[in-house]
Each structure stands twice: as C-alpha cells, then as structure tokens.
Short mmCIF file of C-alpha atoms in Angstrom, two decimals:
data_model
loop_
_atom_site.label_atom_id
_atom_site.label_comp_id
_atom_site.label_asym_id
_atom_site.label_seq_id
_atom_site.Cartn_x
_atom_site.Cartn_y
_atom_site.Cartn_z
CA MET A 79 -44.62 -4.82 24.51
CA THR A 80 -45.32 -1.35 23.20
CA ARG A 81 -42.61 0.56 21.42
CA PRO A 82 -41.02 3.38 23.50
CA GLU A 83 -41.83 6.78 22.09
CA ILE A 84 -41.01 10.33 23.09
CA LYS A 85 -44.20 12.00 24.31
CA GLY A 86 -43.33 15.66 23.78
CA LYS A 87 -42.79 17.91 20.80
CA LEU A 88 -39.37 19.21 19.84
CA SER A 89 -40.83 22.69 19.38
CA ASP A 90 -42.03 22.65 23.01
CA LEU A 91 -38.56 21.62 24.19
CA GLU A 92 -37.01 24.39 22.09
CA GLY A 93 -39.35 26.95 23.62
CA ALA A 94 -38.87 25.64 27.16
CA ILE A 95 -35.06 25.98 27.10
CA ALA A 96 -34.83 29.27 25.19
CA GLY A 97 -33.69 31.40 28.11
CA ASP A 98 -31.51 28.64 29.56
CA ALA A 99 -29.70 27.96 26.26
CA LYS A 100 -28.83 31.64 25.96
CA GLU A 101 -26.98 31.45 29.29
CA PHE A 102 -24.63 28.86 27.76
CA GLY A 103 -23.97 30.83 24.59
CA THR A 104 -26.10 28.80 22.20
CA SER A 105 -29.47 29.07 20.49
CA SER A 106 -32.43 27.07 21.72
CA ARG A 107 -32.94 25.59 18.25
CA ALA A 108 -29.37 24.31 17.95
CA LEU A 109 -29.38 22.94 21.49
CA ALA A 110 -32.80 21.31 21.08
CA GLU A 111 -31.60 19.50 17.93
CA GLN A 112 -28.68 18.06 19.89
CA LEU A 113 -30.84 17.24 22.91
CA ARG A 114 -33.23 15.29 20.70
CA PHE A 115 -30.61 12.57 20.21
CA VAL A 116 -29.66 12.66 23.89
CA ALA A 117 -33.34 12.24 24.74
CA MET A 118 -33.66 9.21 22.44
CA ASP A 119 -30.71 7.51 24.10
CA TYR A 120 -32.09 8.35 27.53
CA LEU A 121 -35.50 6.89 26.69
CA ILE A 122 -33.87 3.61 25.61
CA LEU A 123 -31.79 3.51 28.81
CA GLU A 124 -34.88 3.99 30.98
CA TRP A 125 -36.81 1.43 28.95
CA ASP A 126 -34.05 -1.19 29.21
CA TYR A 127 -33.60 -0.55 32.92
CA ALA A 128 -37.33 -0.95 33.61
CA ALA A 129 -37.39 -4.22 31.65
CA SER A 130 -34.28 -5.71 33.25
CA GLN A 131 -34.51 -8.45 35.86
CA THR A 132 -33.53 -8.31 39.51
CA ARG A 133 -30.57 -10.21 40.90
CA GLY A 134 -32.92 -12.42 42.89
CA ASN A 135 -34.94 -13.48 39.85
CA VAL A 136 -31.82 -14.35 37.85
CA LEU A 137 -30.36 -16.42 40.70
CA LYS A 138 -33.73 -18.11 41.26
CA SER A 139 -33.91 -19.06 37.56
CA ILE A 140 -30.50 -20.74 37.74
CA ALA A 141 -31.23 -22.49 41.04
CA SER A 142 -34.54 -23.90 39.73
CA VAL A 143 -32.65 -25.92 37.08
CA THR A 144 -31.22 -28.25 39.75
CA GLU A 145 -34.59 -28.72 41.48
CA GLY A 146 -36.77 -31.68 40.49
CA ASN A 147 -36.26 -34.94 38.62
CA PRO A 148 -32.59 -35.33 37.52
CA GLU A 149 -33.77 -37.00 34.32
CA THR A 150 -35.48 -33.81 33.16
CA ILE A 151 -32.73 -31.36 34.14
CA GLY A 152 -31.82 -30.81 30.48
CA LEU A 153 -35.34 -29.61 29.78
CA ARG A 154 -35.16 -27.18 32.70
CA GLY A 155 -31.80 -25.93 31.41
CA PHE A 156 -33.56 -25.23 28.09
CA GLY A 157 -35.83 -22.82 29.97
CA LEU A 158 -33.00 -20.42 30.88
CA ASP A 159 -32.95 -17.05 29.15
CA GLY A 160 -31.45 -13.56 29.33
CA ASP A 161 -28.88 -12.89 32.05
CA ALA A 162 -29.39 -16.33 33.59
CA LEU A 163 -28.56 -18.07 30.30
CA ALA A 164 -25.51 -15.86 29.72
CA ALA A 165 -24.22 -16.39 33.27
CA VAL A 166 -24.51 -20.18 33.07
CA CYS A 167 -22.58 -20.12 29.79
CA GLY A 168 -19.77 -18.15 31.44
CA GLN A 169 -20.61 -14.80 29.85
CA TYR A 170 -21.33 -11.37 31.34
CA PRO A 171 -22.75 -10.76 33.97
CA THR A 172 -20.83 -13.59 35.63
CA ALA A 173 -17.16 -13.19 36.54
CA SER A 174 -14.47 -13.88 33.99
CA ILE A 175 -11.55 -13.37 36.40
CA LYS A 176 -10.85 -13.27 40.11
CA LEU A 177 -8.21 -10.80 41.31
CA HIS A 178 -6.56 -11.74 44.60
CA GLY A 179 -6.56 -8.86 47.08
CA VAL A 180 -4.00 -7.73 49.62
CA GLU A 181 -4.42 -7.27 53.41
CA ASP A 182 -7.86 -5.73 54.04
CA TYR A 183 -8.61 -5.25 50.33
CA GLN A 184 -10.69 -8.28 49.41
CA ASP A 185 -10.61 -10.47 46.32
CA VAL A 186 -12.55 -9.14 43.36
CA TYR A 187 -14.74 -11.23 41.04
CA VAL A 188 -14.84 -9.08 37.91
CA PRO A 189 -17.80 -9.43 35.51
CA GLY A 190 -16.80 -10.50 32.02
CA ARG A 191 -16.79 -7.10 30.35
CA LEU A 192 -13.61 -5.59 28.96
CA ASP A 193 -14.00 -2.09 30.44
CA LEU A 194 -14.65 -3.54 33.92
CA GLU A 195 -11.72 -5.94 33.64
CA VAL A 196 -9.29 -3.18 32.63
CA ALA A 197 -10.55 -0.86 35.40
CA ALA A 198 -10.28 -3.64 38.01
CA PHE A 199 -6.68 -4.48 37.01
CA LYS A 200 -5.65 -0.81 37.22
CA LYS A 201 -7.37 -0.37 40.56
CA MET A 202 -5.76 -3.48 42.07
CA ALA A 203 -2.33 -2.29 40.87
CA ALA A 204 -2.99 1.10 42.50
CA VAL A 205 -4.01 -0.61 45.78
CA HIS A 206 -0.77 -2.60 45.85
CA ALA A 207 1.30 0.50 45.12
CA ARG A 208 -0.41 2.47 47.89
CA LYS A 209 0.27 -0.31 50.40
CA ASN A 210 3.94 -0.44 49.32
CA ALA A 211 3.39 -4.05 48.30
CA PRO A 212 5.03 -5.52 45.21
CA VAL A 213 2.85 -4.61 42.27
CA LEU A 214 2.45 -8.28 41.46
CA PHE A 215 -0.84 -10.04 42.02
CA LYS A 216 -2.56 -13.23 41.07
CA ALA A 217 -5.56 -13.52 38.78
CA ASP A 218 -7.59 -16.68 38.27
CA GLY A 219 -9.66 -17.22 35.15
CA MET A 220 -13.23 -18.08 36.12
CA GLU A 221 -15.25 -20.67 34.20
CA THR A 222 -18.58 -22.40 34.70
CA GLY A 223 -17.65 -25.46 32.62
CA LEU A 224 -20.56 -24.76 30.28
CA GLU A 225 -18.84 -22.23 28.02
CA GLY A 226 -19.26 -24.66 25.11
CA ALA A 227 -22.99 -23.99 25.14
CA GLN A 228 -22.56 -20.30 24.42
CA ALA A 229 -23.82 -19.24 20.99
CA PRO A 230 -24.85 -15.96 19.34
CA ASP A 231 -28.40 -17.28 19.07
CA ALA A 232 -30.11 -17.93 22.42
CA MET A 233 -32.16 -20.83 21.02
CA ILE A 234 -29.01 -22.66 19.92
CA SER A 235 -27.47 -22.05 23.35
CA ARG A 236 -30.52 -23.49 25.10
CA GLU A 237 -30.52 -26.54 22.79
CA LYS A 238 -26.87 -27.19 23.70
CA LEU A 239 -27.64 -26.94 27.43
CA LYS A 240 -30.54 -29.36 27.01
CA ALA A 241 -28.28 -31.86 25.23
CA LEU A 242 -25.60 -31.59 27.94
CA GLY A 243 -28.19 -32.12 30.66
CA GLU A 244 -29.60 -35.19 28.98
CA ALA A 245 -26.15 -36.65 28.30
CA SER A 246 -24.87 -36.34 31.90
CA PRO A 247 -27.43 -35.17 34.49
CA ALA A 248 -25.00 -35.44 37.44
CA LEU A 249 -22.21 -33.38 35.86
CA PHE A 250 -24.72 -30.89 34.50
CA THR A 251 -26.18 -30.43 37.99
CA GLU A 252 -22.71 -29.80 39.39
CA ALA A 253 -21.94 -27.25 36.65
CA ILE A 254 -25.21 -25.35 37.18
CA ALA A 255 -24.60 -25.23 40.96
CA HIS A 256 -21.08 -23.92 40.34
CA ALA A 257 -22.43 -21.25 37.94
CA GLU A 258 -24.91 -20.13 40.60
CA THR A 259 -22.16 -19.84 43.24
CA LEU A 260 -19.91 -17.92 40.86
CA LEU A 261 -22.70 -15.48 40.00
CA LYS A 262 -23.44 -14.90 43.70
CA ARG A 263 -19.81 -13.97 44.26
CA THR A 264 -19.83 -11.71 41.21
CA LEU A 265 -23.01 -9.97 42.37
CA GLN A 266 -21.57 -9.80 45.91
CA VAL A 267 -24.62 -11.40 47.51
CA GLY A 268 -24.62 -14.39 49.82
CA ASP A 269 -27.41 -16.84 50.60
CA SER A 270 -29.50 -14.15 52.30
CA ALA A 271 -32.10 -12.03 50.53
CA SER A 272 -30.10 -8.83 51.06
CA GLY A 273 -29.50 -6.96 47.84
CA ARG A 274 -31.43 -9.37 45.62
CA ASN A 275 -34.19 -6.91 44.82
CA LEU A 276 -31.67 -4.67 43.02
CA LYS A 277 -31.54 -4.72 39.25
CA MET A 278 -28.70 -6.57 37.57
CA ALA A 279 -27.38 -3.25 36.25
CA ASP A 280 -27.38 -1.50 39.63
CA HIS A 281 -23.86 -0.33 40.60
CA VAL A 282 -22.49 -1.80 37.34
CA GLU A 283 -24.03 0.76 35.02
CA ALA A 284 -24.63 4.38 35.95
CA PRO A 285 -28.35 5.16 36.45
CA PRO A 286 -30.11 6.43 33.30
CA LYS A 287 -30.62 9.91 34.77
CA TRP A 288 -26.94 10.07 35.77
CA LYS A 289 -25.99 9.35 32.14
CA LEU A 290 -28.52 11.90 30.92
CA ILE A 291 -27.06 14.64 33.13
CA ASN A 292 -23.55 13.82 31.97
CA ARG A 293 -24.59 13.89 28.29
CA VAL A 294 -26.38 17.23 28.67
CA LEU A 295 -23.32 18.71 30.40
CA ASP A 296 -21.15 17.52 27.50
CA LEU A 297 -23.24 19.82 25.31
CA ILE A 298 -23.64 22.90 27.48
CA TRP A 299 -20.57 22.75 29.75
CA PRO A 300 -17.74 20.54 28.41
CA LEU A 301 -15.45 19.01 31.00
CA GLU A 302 -12.56 21.20 29.88
CA LYS A 303 -14.39 24.37 30.96
CA GLY A 304 -13.70 23.58 34.62
CA PRO A 305 -16.07 24.39 37.49
CA MET A 306 -19.53 25.72 36.72
CA HIS A 307 -20.40 28.95 38.51
CA ALA A 308 -23.30 28.67 40.93
CA SER A 309 -25.25 31.23 38.93
CA LYS A 310 -25.37 28.80 35.97
CA MET A 311 -26.63 25.83 37.98
CA LYS A 312 -30.32 26.68 37.81
CA TYR A 313 -30.19 26.97 34.02
CA ALA A 314 -28.49 23.58 33.72
CA ARG A 315 -31.09 22.04 36.03
CA ASN A 316 -33.92 23.49 33.95
CA ILE A 317 -32.49 22.10 30.70
CA ILE A 318 -32.12 18.60 32.17
CA ASN A 319 -35.59 18.76 33.68
CA HIS A 320 -37.18 19.83 30.39
CA VAL A 321 -35.48 16.97 28.54
CA ILE A 322 -37.13 14.51 30.94
CA ILE A 323 -40.50 16.26 30.51
CA TYR A 324 -40.01 16.16 26.73
CA VAL A 325 -39.35 12.40 26.85
CA PHE A 326 -42.11 11.26 29.21
CA GLU A 327 -44.75 13.96 29.52
CA GLY A 328 -44.75 16.72 26.97
CA ALA A 329 -45.85 20.27 27.74
CA GLN A 330 -49.60 19.64 27.50
CA GLU A 331 -49.62 16.48 29.62
CA ASN A 332 -47.46 18.28 32.17
CA GLY A 333 -49.99 21.09 32.48
CA GLN A 334 -47.53 23.72 31.28
CA ARG A 335 -48.33 26.74 29.18
CA VAL A 336 -46.13 28.38 26.58
CA LYS A 337 -45.62 32.12 27.00
CA ARG A 338 -43.36 34.95 25.83
CA ILE A 339 -41.01 36.82 28.13
CA ASP A 340 -38.71 39.51 26.74
CA GLY A 341 -39.07 38.10 23.26
CA LEU A 342 -38.17 34.55 24.37
CA ILE A 343 -40.58 31.63 24.21
CA THR A 344 -40.62 29.51 27.35
CA CYS A 345 -42.73 26.88 29.09
CA ASP A 346 -43.94 27.64 32.57
CA ASP A 347 -46.10 26.06 35.26
CA ASP A 348 -48.57 27.85 37.44
CA SER A 349 -46.11 28.11 40.34
CA ASP A 350 -42.75 29.84 40.63
CA GLU A 351 -40.95 26.78 42.05
CA GLN A 352 -39.57 24.05 39.80
CA ASP A 353 -40.71 20.48 40.42
CA PHE A 354 -37.65 18.46 39.38
CA ARG A 355 -37.90 15.06 37.68
CA PHE A 356 -34.38 14.13 38.82
CA ASP A 357 -32.24 14.35 41.95
CA PRO A 358 -30.49 17.76 41.87
CA GLY A 359 -27.78 16.26 44.10
CA MET A 360 -26.73 14.13 41.14
CA LEU A 361 -25.94 17.22 39.09
CA SER A 362 -23.80 18.69 41.86
CA THR A 363 -21.87 15.43 42.30
CA ILE A 364 -21.32 14.96 38.56
CA LEU A 365 -20.09 18.54 38.17
CA THR A 366 -17.65 17.99 41.05
CA TYR A 367 -16.30 14.80 39.45
CA ARG A 368 -15.94 16.46 36.05
CA HIS A 369 -14.04 19.44 37.47
CA GLN A 370 -11.74 17.22 39.53
CA ILE A 371 -11.07 14.90 36.59
CA ASN A 372 -10.17 17.85 34.37
CA THR A 373 -7.81 19.22 37.04
CA LEU A 374 -6.07 15.85 37.35
CA ARG A 375 -5.88 15.28 33.59
CA GLU A 376 -4.06 18.56 33.10
CA ALA A 377 -1.77 17.78 36.05
CA VAL A 378 -0.88 14.34 34.65
CA LYS A 379 -0.14 15.89 31.24
CA TYR A 380 2.15 18.46 32.85
CA VAL A 381 4.12 15.85 34.82
CA GLU A 382 4.33 13.60 31.77
CA LYS A 383 5.81 16.44 29.71
CA ARG A 384 8.42 17.03 32.43
CA LYS A 385 9.28 13.34 32.37
CA PHE A 386 9.60 13.28 28.56
CA ALA A 387 11.77 16.41 28.67
CA LEU A 388 14.16 14.75 31.15
CA GLU A 389 14.37 11.62 28.98
CA ALA A 390 14.96 13.64 25.81
CA THR A 391 17.70 15.75 27.43
CA HIS A 392 19.56 12.68 28.65
CA PRO A 393 19.40 9.87 26.06
CA TYR A 394 20.79 6.42 26.83
CA PRO A 395 22.99 5.69 28.64
CA ARG A 396 21.55 8.04 31.26
CA PRO A 397 23.55 9.11 34.30
CA GLU A 398 22.44 7.52 37.57
CA HIS A 399 21.28 10.81 39.06
CA VAL A 400 18.99 11.40 36.05
CA ILE A 401 17.53 7.90 36.33
CA GLN A 402 16.80 8.47 40.01
CA ARG A 403 15.20 11.83 39.25
CA ILE A 404 12.87 10.24 36.67
CA LEU A 405 11.95 7.44 39.08
CA ARG A 406 11.17 9.96 41.85
CA LEU A 407 9.02 11.97 39.46
CA GLU A 408 7.07 8.82 38.56
CA ALA A 409 6.70 7.58 42.14
CA ARG A 410 5.84 10.89 43.82
CA ALA A 411 3.78 12.64 41.16
CA PHE A 412 2.98 10.82 37.92
CA TYR A 413 1.58 7.49 39.13
CA PRO A 414 -0.26 8.86 42.22
CA LEU A 415 -2.00 11.50 40.10
CA LEU A 416 -2.74 8.94 37.39
CA ASP A 417 -4.31 6.51 39.90
CA TRP A 418 -6.29 9.37 41.42
CA ARG A 419 -7.61 10.42 38.01
CA ARG A 420 -8.49 6.88 36.96
CA GLU A 421 -10.51 6.24 40.11
CA LEU A 422 -12.51 9.46 39.64
CA GLU A 423 -13.13 8.57 35.99
CA ALA A 424 -14.42 5.15 37.03
CA ARG A 425 -16.73 6.73 39.61
CA LEU A 426 -18.14 9.10 37.03
CA ARG A 427 -18.58 6.33 34.48
CA LEU A 428 -20.29 3.92 36.93
CA GLY A 429 -22.30 6.53 38.83
CA ASP A 430 -20.52 5.78 42.12
CA TYR A 431 -21.36 8.59 44.51
CA ARG A 432 -21.60 6.57 47.76
CA THR A 433 -17.84 6.41 47.88
CA SER A 434 -17.43 5.41 51.54
CA ASP A 435 -20.27 2.85 51.68
CA ALA A 436 -18.76 -0.63 51.78
CA GLY A 437 -22.19 -2.15 51.11
CA VAL A 438 -22.30 -0.81 47.55
CA ARG A 439 -21.44 -3.35 44.89
CA ARG A 440 -18.30 -2.27 43.05
CA PRO A 441 -17.47 -4.62 40.16
CA THR A 442 -13.97 -3.15 39.90
CA GLY A 443 -13.10 -3.71 43.57
CA GLY A 444 -13.68 -2.31 47.05
CA ILE A 445 -13.34 1.20 48.40
CA TYR A 446 -10.28 3.07 47.16
CA ALA A 447 -10.27 6.22 49.29
CA LEU A 448 -8.99 9.48 47.85
CA PRO A 449 -8.13 12.90 49.22
CA GLY A 450 -10.29 15.85 48.28
CA VAL A 451 -8.97 17.87 45.36
CA PRO A 452 -7.70 21.11 46.92
CA THR A 453 -9.27 24.44 46.01
CA MET A 454 -7.03 26.22 43.54
CA MET A 455 -6.57 29.99 43.50
CA LYS A 456 -7.47 31.64 40.23
CA GLY A 457 -4.39 32.21 38.11
CA LEU A 458 -2.30 29.55 39.86
CA SER A 459 0.30 28.11 37.51
CA GLN A 460 0.13 24.48 36.39
CA ALA A 461 3.29 23.77 38.37
CA GLY A 462 1.60 25.20 41.47
CA ILE A 463 -1.50 23.09 40.87
CA VAL A 464 0.61 19.95 40.57
CA ALA A 465 2.49 20.82 43.76
CA ARG A 466 -0.78 21.28 45.67
CA LEU A 467 -2.17 17.98 44.40
CA VAL A 468 1.00 16.06 45.26
CA ARG A 469 1.05 17.62 48.73
CA ALA A 470 -2.60 16.69 49.30
CA TRP A 471 -1.87 13.11 48.24
CA ARG A 472 1.13 12.76 50.57
CA VAL A 473 -0.76 14.24 53.54
CA PHE A 474 -3.66 11.90 52.83
CA LEU A 475 -1.40 8.82 52.77
CA ARG A 476 0.27 9.91 56.00
CA GLU A 477 -2.82 10.91 57.97
CA GLY A 478 -5.62 9.00 56.27
CA PRO A 479 -9.09 10.31 55.40
CA LYS A 480 -10.64 12.66 57.95
CA ALA A 481 -14.09 12.40 56.33
CA PRO A 482 -15.69 10.24 53.63
CA PRO A 483 -13.69 11.17 50.49
CA ASN A 484 -15.51 12.86 47.61
CA LYS A 485 -18.78 11.71 49.09
CA GLY A 486 -21.85 12.61 47.09
CA VAL A 487 -25.12 12.78 49.02
CA SER A 488 -28.23 11.19 47.59
CA LYS A 489 -31.17 13.53 47.99
CA LYS A 490 -34.85 12.91 47.55
CA PRO A 491 -36.45 15.16 44.94
CA THR A 492 -37.16 18.49 46.60
CA SER A 493 -40.72 19.53 47.18
CA LYS A 494 -42.07 22.84 46.02
CA GLY A 495 -41.02 25.83 48.07
CA LYS A 496 -37.70 24.32 49.14
CA LYS A 497 -34.30 24.89 47.59
CA PRO A 498 -32.50 21.71 46.51
CA ALA A 499 -29.52 20.79 48.69
CA LYS A 500 -26.10 20.26 47.09
CA ALA A 501 -25.22 17.81 47.01
CA GLY A 502 -14.31 -23.96 44.64
CA LYS A 503 -13.39 -24.23 40.97
CA LEU A 504 -15.04 -26.81 38.70
CA ASN A 505 -12.40 -28.06 36.31
CA SER A 506 -8.73 -28.00 35.51
CA SER A 507 -9.12 -25.62 32.61
CA ILE A 508 -9.30 -22.65 34.97
CA ARG A 509 -6.21 -20.53 34.47
CA ASN A 510 -3.75 -19.13 37.00
CA ILE A 511 -2.13 -15.95 35.80
CA SER A 512 0.58 -13.96 37.55
CA LEU A 513 0.45 -10.32 36.52
CA ARG A 514 3.29 -7.86 36.89
CA ARG A 515 2.68 -4.18 36.44
CA PRO A 516 5.11 -2.85 33.80
CA SER A 517 7.05 0.30 34.44
CA GLY A 518 4.66 2.21 32.17
CA ARG A 519 1.56 0.89 33.96
#
C-alpha cells in the first residue's frame, strides 16, 4: 500500500486563498500554514475511510467461522482480523451496553466507545424526561463471552481464539454466533442485505469532508462568532475547495493557472463558475448547527448563573418557595435547553443531517426531534433570547413538529453554471444495571 501524500504545493494553496483569507481578517500565509495541518488530518481521514471494510464484509467474516468442519473452527477463528476480530472479542464496534427504551423509543445497542456511551445515556435520559416518565432506565452490559481473547496485539488475540476453538468447538461456535447477532443489532441491520454495503464508520463517524469543513470553520469563523453573513459564504466555500484541491490534485494537475488580481495572487480556472469538490449543502448545515449550538450554550450559561444566584442568596436551609423556584427554573428552562444543546452537539459531531430519517443508523439512539431555533432580533437581550427559546420548546412539546426538525438536505455537487442550493444473552456474567439520573444530570 502506497503512503498517502499531499499532491499540491503549499505556495499554490497560499496563492489560491489570498483574496478569501483577506475577507476573514487574516493573511493567506498565516491561514495556509494552519490549513496545512488540517489538510494532513483530512488526507488521513479519507485514506482510512477508503480502506475500511463494509458492514457486510465484517459480518460475513464472522459468519464464515461457524461454517465447515467443527474440528477446524479454531483455525478459522485465527483468520479473523480488524473490526471482525475486535467485535468477536467484545470490543468496539460491537455493543458494550443495551439501553432499554420507553414507549415508541426503541432499545439502543451502544457501540463500545466512551463518547457514544455517554451521549446515549444523556439522550435516553432526555427522552424519558420529555415523555414525563421517571428518569430511571435499565441498562444491560453486553458481552460475547470471548472477551478473554482480547489483547493489544492482534496475533496474540487470534492465537487465543484458535486455542478456545480447539478446546471446545461447540461452545466456541455458540459464542461466535452470539457475537454475530450482537454485532447485527449494534449495526442495526437484520438478516437482509439492506445497509450492508455501508462502511463500518458510516453514521458513527462524521464523513471526512464534514470534519474538514468544521475544522476550516474553526479557523476562519469560530463558533462564538454566531451566524455567517451570506456574503462571506462564497469565500468560505472557496477556501474549503482549495484545501481539497491542495490535498488530492494540486494546481497543475487541476489545470489551474496562477495570476495576479489587484496585487493578490490567486489560482483560477478557465471558467467563471466554481466546480466544487464537496457538497455545498454540508457547509450550510454545519454553519446552522454551529450558530444554534452557540445560541443554546449562551442561553444555558445564563440560566445556570440565575440558578447559582438564587442558591447563593438563600443558603441552607432554603425556604420552600425558593426551592420550588429553583426546581421550576431547572424543569422549564435549564434542562430542556441543555438537552436541546446536547442533541445538536451530537448531530454536529456525528455528521447527522438527515434528522427525520428513521432509516439512518444512530448509535446513540433513535430520532430525538427538536424545535427550530427561533430567529433572534439583533440587539435582543440574553434574557429575551432565553425566553424565546423556552417558549419555542414549550410550543413544540404541546403541538409537535410541523416539519422535519433542523433537517439538512443532501445535495449532489452542483454543475457549472448553477448556483448551489442551501442547504438472547450468552452467559451469566452479563450485568443488569439500574440507572437513576441525578438531580444535576
């Protein structure tokens, strides 16, 4: 396998983004130096994604272990590698816990990764709170029975599986079959072929280009700056596009020429229209998420300060009316806004833009609908912003969603001349855990 290398020259990238960098108050040289590291990370993400296996291939590898002569099952277990080996040994990507749902919100098999586990717990607690159910739910620890074979070195892990298979072919067959079933539930695929051609990382990791866009925006338009004006969008798109060209094509291979305009060096093609290497709808969706998250973060901080002020003014023992006031503030403003913010943060982190599509695999749980963040008038006080958000939340809970909430639209890359649109458990060692949400969540 050849080593991944960036095809372009940093000087070409610097020249290509000169005019765009100026629009964001920075020099092209300083921005290009920062983008070089972003580009390296992006290249690795694309390389890893291209090399990763599909769900179907991983499941097929596990299923093939139980096929054939039982006496040689240990040898077939020795042939497992990558995600299939990790899943059989009870590691990510297979589920570590199962969270029991409530009413129409189904059970969730959460892959064994800490960030996904934490997000799934918080989301399930929010679902219970929204349904006015006791914020108490059951979680089962998931095991394949072959966790003892897990080792830092894959060769050692395979040797252990081989030994287990040779020692007890029948029990080993049962354990492998259980591991396959558990992985199917984790991947949210049944016995049909539907969804098996997707990569293992699909809907668990944000797409590489999604991460690239987010990283570039961190440099040119930090989340705290709020909404990006429409006039800046084309410059942001050009910077992202030139990073991709820098990584995979370079100016010469792309047929671009370097020229001077008003003292600025820039790269240009022969046509006036830009041929984008990414979905412009992604940028629009990511910018929307970032603005909404910032709005909610500031709102949560404001409510939290009010809560702390009440607690500081009335130390223990607090009068009953003060206790009730604090509880109302938590129930009506603090926790709803916190749950709202957390869900948007998870969507941004996982690249979840198809927010109303139940067919999308969500490792942290099913659809958790949200109201749209209201448009805020310029100059509105933080108290007014909080009031508008709380009102939107209460109306949403009372009336339900009128349209798919915060729905991003996936667009095909635009052609030249067109403007882009906006966008059964195996053994007794499995644990039963009852979880209660503490007052501080």
